[in-house]
Coordinates of C-alpha atoms in Angstrom, one line a residue:
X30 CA 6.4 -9.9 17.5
X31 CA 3.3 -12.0 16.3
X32 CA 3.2 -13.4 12.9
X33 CA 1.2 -11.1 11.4
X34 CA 3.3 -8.3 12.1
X35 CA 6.5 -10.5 10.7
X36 CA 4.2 -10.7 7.5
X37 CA 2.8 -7.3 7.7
X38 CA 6.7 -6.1 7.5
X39 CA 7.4 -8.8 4.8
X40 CA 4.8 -7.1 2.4
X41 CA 6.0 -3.8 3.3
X42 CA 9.2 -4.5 2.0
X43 CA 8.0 -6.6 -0.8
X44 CA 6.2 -3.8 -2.3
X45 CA 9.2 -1.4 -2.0
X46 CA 11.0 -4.0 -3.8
X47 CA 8.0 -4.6 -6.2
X48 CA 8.3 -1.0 -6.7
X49 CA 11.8 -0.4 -7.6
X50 CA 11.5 -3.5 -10.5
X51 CA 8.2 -2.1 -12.1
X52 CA 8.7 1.3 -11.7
X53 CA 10.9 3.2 -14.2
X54 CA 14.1 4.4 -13.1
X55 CA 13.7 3.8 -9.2
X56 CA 16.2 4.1 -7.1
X57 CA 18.6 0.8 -6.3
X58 CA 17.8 0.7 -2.9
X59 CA 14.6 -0.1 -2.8
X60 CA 15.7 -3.8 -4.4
X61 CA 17.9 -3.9 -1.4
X62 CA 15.6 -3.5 1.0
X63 CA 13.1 -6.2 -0.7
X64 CA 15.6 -8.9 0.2
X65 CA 14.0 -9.6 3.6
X66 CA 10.6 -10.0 2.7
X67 CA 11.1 -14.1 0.7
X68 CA 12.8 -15.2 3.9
X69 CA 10.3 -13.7 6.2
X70 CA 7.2 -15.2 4.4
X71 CA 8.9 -18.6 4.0
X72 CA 9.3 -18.9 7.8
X73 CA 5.5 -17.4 8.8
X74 CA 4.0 -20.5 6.5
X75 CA 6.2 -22.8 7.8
X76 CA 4.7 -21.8 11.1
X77 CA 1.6 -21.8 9.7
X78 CA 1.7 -25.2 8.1
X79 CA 3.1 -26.4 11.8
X80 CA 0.0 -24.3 13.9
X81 CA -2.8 -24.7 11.4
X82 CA -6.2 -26.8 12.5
X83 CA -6.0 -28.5 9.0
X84 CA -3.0 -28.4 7.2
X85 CA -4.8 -30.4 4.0
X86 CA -7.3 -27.1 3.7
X87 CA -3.9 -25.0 4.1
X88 CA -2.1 -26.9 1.8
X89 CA -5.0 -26.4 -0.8
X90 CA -5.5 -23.0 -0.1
X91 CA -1.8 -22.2 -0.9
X92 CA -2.3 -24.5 -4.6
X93 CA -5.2 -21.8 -5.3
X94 CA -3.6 -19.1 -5.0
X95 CA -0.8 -20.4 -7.2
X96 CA -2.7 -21.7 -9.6
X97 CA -4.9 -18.4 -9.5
X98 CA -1.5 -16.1 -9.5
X99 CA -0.6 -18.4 -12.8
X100 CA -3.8 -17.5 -14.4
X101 CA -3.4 -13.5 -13.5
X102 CA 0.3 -14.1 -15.1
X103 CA -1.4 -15.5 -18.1
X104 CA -4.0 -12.8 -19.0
X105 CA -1.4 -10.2 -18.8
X106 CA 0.9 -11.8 -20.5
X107 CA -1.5 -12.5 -23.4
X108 CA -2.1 -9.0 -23.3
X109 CA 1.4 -8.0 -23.7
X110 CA 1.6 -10.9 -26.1
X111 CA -0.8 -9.1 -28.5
X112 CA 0.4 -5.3 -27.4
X113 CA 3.6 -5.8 -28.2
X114 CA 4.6 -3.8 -25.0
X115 CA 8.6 -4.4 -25.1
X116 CA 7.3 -8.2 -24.6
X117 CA 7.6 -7.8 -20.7
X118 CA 6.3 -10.7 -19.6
X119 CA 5.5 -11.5 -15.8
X120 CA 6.7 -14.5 -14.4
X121 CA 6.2 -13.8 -10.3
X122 CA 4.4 -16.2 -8.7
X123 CA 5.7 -16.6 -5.0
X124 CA 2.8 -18.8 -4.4
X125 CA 3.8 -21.6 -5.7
X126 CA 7.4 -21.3 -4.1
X127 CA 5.1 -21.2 -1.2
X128 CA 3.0 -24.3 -2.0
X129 CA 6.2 -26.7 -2.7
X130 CA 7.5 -25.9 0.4
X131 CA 4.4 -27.1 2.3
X132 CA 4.1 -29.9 0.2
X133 CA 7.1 -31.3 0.6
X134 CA 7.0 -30.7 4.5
X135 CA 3.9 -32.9 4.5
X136 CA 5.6 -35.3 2.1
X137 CA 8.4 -35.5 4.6
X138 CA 6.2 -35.7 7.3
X139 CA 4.1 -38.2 6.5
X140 CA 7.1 -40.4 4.9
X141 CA 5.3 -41.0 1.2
X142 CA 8.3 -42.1 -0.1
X143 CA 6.6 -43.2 -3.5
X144 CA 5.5 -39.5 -3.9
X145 CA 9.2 -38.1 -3.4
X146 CA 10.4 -40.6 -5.5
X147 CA 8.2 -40.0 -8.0
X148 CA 8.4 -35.6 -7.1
X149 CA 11.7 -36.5 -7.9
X150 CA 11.8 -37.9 -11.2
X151 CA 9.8 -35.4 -12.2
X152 CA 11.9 -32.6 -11.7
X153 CA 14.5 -34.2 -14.3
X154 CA 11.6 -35.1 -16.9
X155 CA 10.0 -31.9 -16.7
X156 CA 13.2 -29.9 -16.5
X157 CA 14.2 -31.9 -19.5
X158 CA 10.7 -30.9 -21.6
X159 CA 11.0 -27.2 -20.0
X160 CA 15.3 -27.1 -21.5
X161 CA 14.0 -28.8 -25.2
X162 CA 11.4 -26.0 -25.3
X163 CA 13.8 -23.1 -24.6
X164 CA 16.8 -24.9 -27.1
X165 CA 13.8 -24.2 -29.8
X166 CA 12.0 -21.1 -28.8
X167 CA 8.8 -22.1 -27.6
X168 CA 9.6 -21.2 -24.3
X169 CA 9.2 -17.7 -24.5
X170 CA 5.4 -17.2 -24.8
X171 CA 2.6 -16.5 -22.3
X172 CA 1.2 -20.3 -22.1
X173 CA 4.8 -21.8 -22.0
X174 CA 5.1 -19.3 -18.4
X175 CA 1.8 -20.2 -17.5
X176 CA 3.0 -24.4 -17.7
X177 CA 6.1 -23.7 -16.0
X178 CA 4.5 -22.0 -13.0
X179 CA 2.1 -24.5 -12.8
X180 CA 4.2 -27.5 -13.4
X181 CA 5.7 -28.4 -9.8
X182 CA 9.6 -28.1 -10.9
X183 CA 11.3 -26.8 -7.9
X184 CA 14.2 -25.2 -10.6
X185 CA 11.5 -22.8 -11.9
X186 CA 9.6 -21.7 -9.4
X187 CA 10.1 -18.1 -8.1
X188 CA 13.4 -17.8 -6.3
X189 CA 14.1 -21.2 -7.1
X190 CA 15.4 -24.2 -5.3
X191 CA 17.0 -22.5 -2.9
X192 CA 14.1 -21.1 -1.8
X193 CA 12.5 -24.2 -1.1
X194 CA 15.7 -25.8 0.7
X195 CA 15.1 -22.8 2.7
X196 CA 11.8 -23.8 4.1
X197 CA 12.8 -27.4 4.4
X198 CA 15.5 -25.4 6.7
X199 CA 13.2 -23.4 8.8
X200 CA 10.9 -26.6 9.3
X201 CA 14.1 -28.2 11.2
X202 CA 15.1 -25.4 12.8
X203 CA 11.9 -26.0 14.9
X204 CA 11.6 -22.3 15.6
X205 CA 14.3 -22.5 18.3
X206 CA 16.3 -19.2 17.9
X207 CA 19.6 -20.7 18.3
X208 CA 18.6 -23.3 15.7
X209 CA 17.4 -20.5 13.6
X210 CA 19.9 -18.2 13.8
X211 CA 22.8 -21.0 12.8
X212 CA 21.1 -22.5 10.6
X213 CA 20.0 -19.2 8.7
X214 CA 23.5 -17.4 9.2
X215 CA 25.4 -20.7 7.4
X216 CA 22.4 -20.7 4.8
X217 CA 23.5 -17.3 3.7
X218 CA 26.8 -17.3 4.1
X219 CA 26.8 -20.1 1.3
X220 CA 24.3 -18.3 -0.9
X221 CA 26.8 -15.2 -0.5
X222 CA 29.6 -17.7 -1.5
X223 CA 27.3 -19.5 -4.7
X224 CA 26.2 -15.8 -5.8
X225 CA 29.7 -14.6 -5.5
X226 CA 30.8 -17.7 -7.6
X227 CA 28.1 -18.3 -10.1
X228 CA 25.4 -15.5 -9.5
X229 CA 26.7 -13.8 -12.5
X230 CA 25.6 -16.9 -14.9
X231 CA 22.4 -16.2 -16.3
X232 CA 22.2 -19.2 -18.8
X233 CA 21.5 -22.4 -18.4
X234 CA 21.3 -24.3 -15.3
X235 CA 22.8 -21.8 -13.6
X236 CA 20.3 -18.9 -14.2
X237 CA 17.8 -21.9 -12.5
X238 CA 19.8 -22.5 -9.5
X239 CA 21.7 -19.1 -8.5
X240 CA 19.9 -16.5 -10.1
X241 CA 19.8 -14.0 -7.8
X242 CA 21.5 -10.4 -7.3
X243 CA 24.8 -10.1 -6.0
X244 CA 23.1 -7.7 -3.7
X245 CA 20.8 -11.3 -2.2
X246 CA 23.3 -11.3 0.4
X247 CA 20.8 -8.8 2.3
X248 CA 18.5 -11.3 3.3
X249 CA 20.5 -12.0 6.2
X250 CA 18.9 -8.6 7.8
X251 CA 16.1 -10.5 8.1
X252 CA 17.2 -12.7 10.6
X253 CA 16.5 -10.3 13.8
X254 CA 13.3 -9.9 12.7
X255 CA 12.5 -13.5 12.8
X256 CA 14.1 -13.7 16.2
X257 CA 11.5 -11.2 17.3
X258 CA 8.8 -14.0 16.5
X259 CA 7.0 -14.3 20.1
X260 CA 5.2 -17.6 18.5
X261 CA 2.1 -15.8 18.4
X262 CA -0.3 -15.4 15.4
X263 CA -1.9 -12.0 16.4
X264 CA -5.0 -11.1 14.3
X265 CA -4.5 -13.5 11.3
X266 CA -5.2 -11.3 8.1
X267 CA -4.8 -14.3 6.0
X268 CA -6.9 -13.4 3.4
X269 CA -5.5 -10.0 3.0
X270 CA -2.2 -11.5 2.1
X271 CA -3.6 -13.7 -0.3
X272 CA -5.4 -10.8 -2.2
X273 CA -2.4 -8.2 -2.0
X274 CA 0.0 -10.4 -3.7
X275 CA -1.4 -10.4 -7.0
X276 CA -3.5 -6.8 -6.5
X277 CA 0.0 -5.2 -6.1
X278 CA 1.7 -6.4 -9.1
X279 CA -0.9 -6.0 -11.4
X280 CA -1.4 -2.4 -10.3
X281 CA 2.5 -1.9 -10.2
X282 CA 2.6 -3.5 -13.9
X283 CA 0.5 -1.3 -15.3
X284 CA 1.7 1.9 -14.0
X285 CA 5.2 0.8 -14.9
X286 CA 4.1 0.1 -18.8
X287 CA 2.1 3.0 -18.7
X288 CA 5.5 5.2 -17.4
X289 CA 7.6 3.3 -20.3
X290 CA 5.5 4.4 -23.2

């Protein structure tokens, strides 16, 4: 199975899950299945990063469509700001899960220890700024989402840092299907074992660090798919991807608020 085909499945199963959390009263189900589609995306642009003629311009191109996502998240949260719609505000943004991950492999990479020292302290200073702001309040308006996205905080990115050790994980793994397969299969038996523990938390540092479903377990189902990976790329697509992601939820969105009213 060719990349494109892994990602092709991945945004199948990201819009059923996309779906079932816009969508009034949609069935559970559909929630389940969108627990293979992080996993699967994660390890195509890890492959990506690792195959690409220029991993700078891929690199970039990735910090665009964050930033660009952050900015989509923005205007409709300023229209919901001002609507008064239930105060539903969206904070996807898988991009710039997406982006950290590939910078941090370059980081690695290349051995800048300065940067991830520095990458480092930030995470406590603006993790520090981000807590003060929620402690009073301010935290909970369109701008404030629209800092946080953008900010480079691996705790507050979508799916968290988990999510990014995961991509560290797949970079190792070298795409060697035993490699793969362990290191995946422990990876989720310890998030089933942190969920089962914690998962329920949804304050504090917790809510940063396990704040999945109980249900996130699934994403194990995901591994035979990325044993399927033949290490081709296929027909690419790559701009398709990039548009669909935000397309799809603003179109979802709307039809959700609109079913709500």
């Amino acid at each position: 199975m060719t990349s494109t085909k892994l990602k092709m499945i991945a945004l199948a199963t990201m819009f059923i899950d996309h779906y079932g959390h816009f969508i009034p009263d949609s069935p559970d189900w559909m929630r389940w299945v969108g627990r293979v589609a992080a996993p699967i995306f994660i390890y195509c642009v890890v492959i990506g990063y690792k195959h690409t003629s220029n991993r700078k311009r891929y690199l970039t191109r990735l910090g665009i469509a964050a930033v660009g996502m952050s900015f989509l998240n923005l205007f409709i949260n300023f229209h919901v700001y001002y609507s008064d719609l239930n105060r539903l505000y969206i904070e996807m943004n898988f991009f710039s899960t997406l982006f950290l991950i590939v910078f941090l492999i370059m980081l690695l990479e290349k051995k800048k220890v300065r940067f991830l020292i520095g990458l480092f302290v930030w995470q406590f200073v603006s993790f520090f700024i981000f807590g003060s702001l929620e402690v009073t309040g301010l935290l909970n308006s369109p701008m404030a989402i629209f800092t946080i996205q953008t900010s480079g905080n691996l705790l507050v990115v979508d799916g968290g840092l988990l999510m990014i050790l995961l991509g560290i994980l797949f970079y190792f793994a070298k795409e060697n299907k035993w490699k793969v397969t362990i290191s995946y299969g422990f990876y989720c038996l310890i998030l089933f074992y942190l969920v089962r523990r914690w998962g329920w938390i949804r304050e504090g540092l917790f809510s940063h660090l396990f704040g999945f479903f109980d249900f996130q377990w699934m994403m194990i189902f995901a591994l035979p798919l990325l044993l399927l990976y033949n290490g081709k790329k296929g027909i690419g697509l790559k701009y398709f991807f990039y548009v669909f992601y935000p397309l799809h939820i603003a179109v979802l969105w709307y039809i959700g608020m609109v079913l709500s009213q």
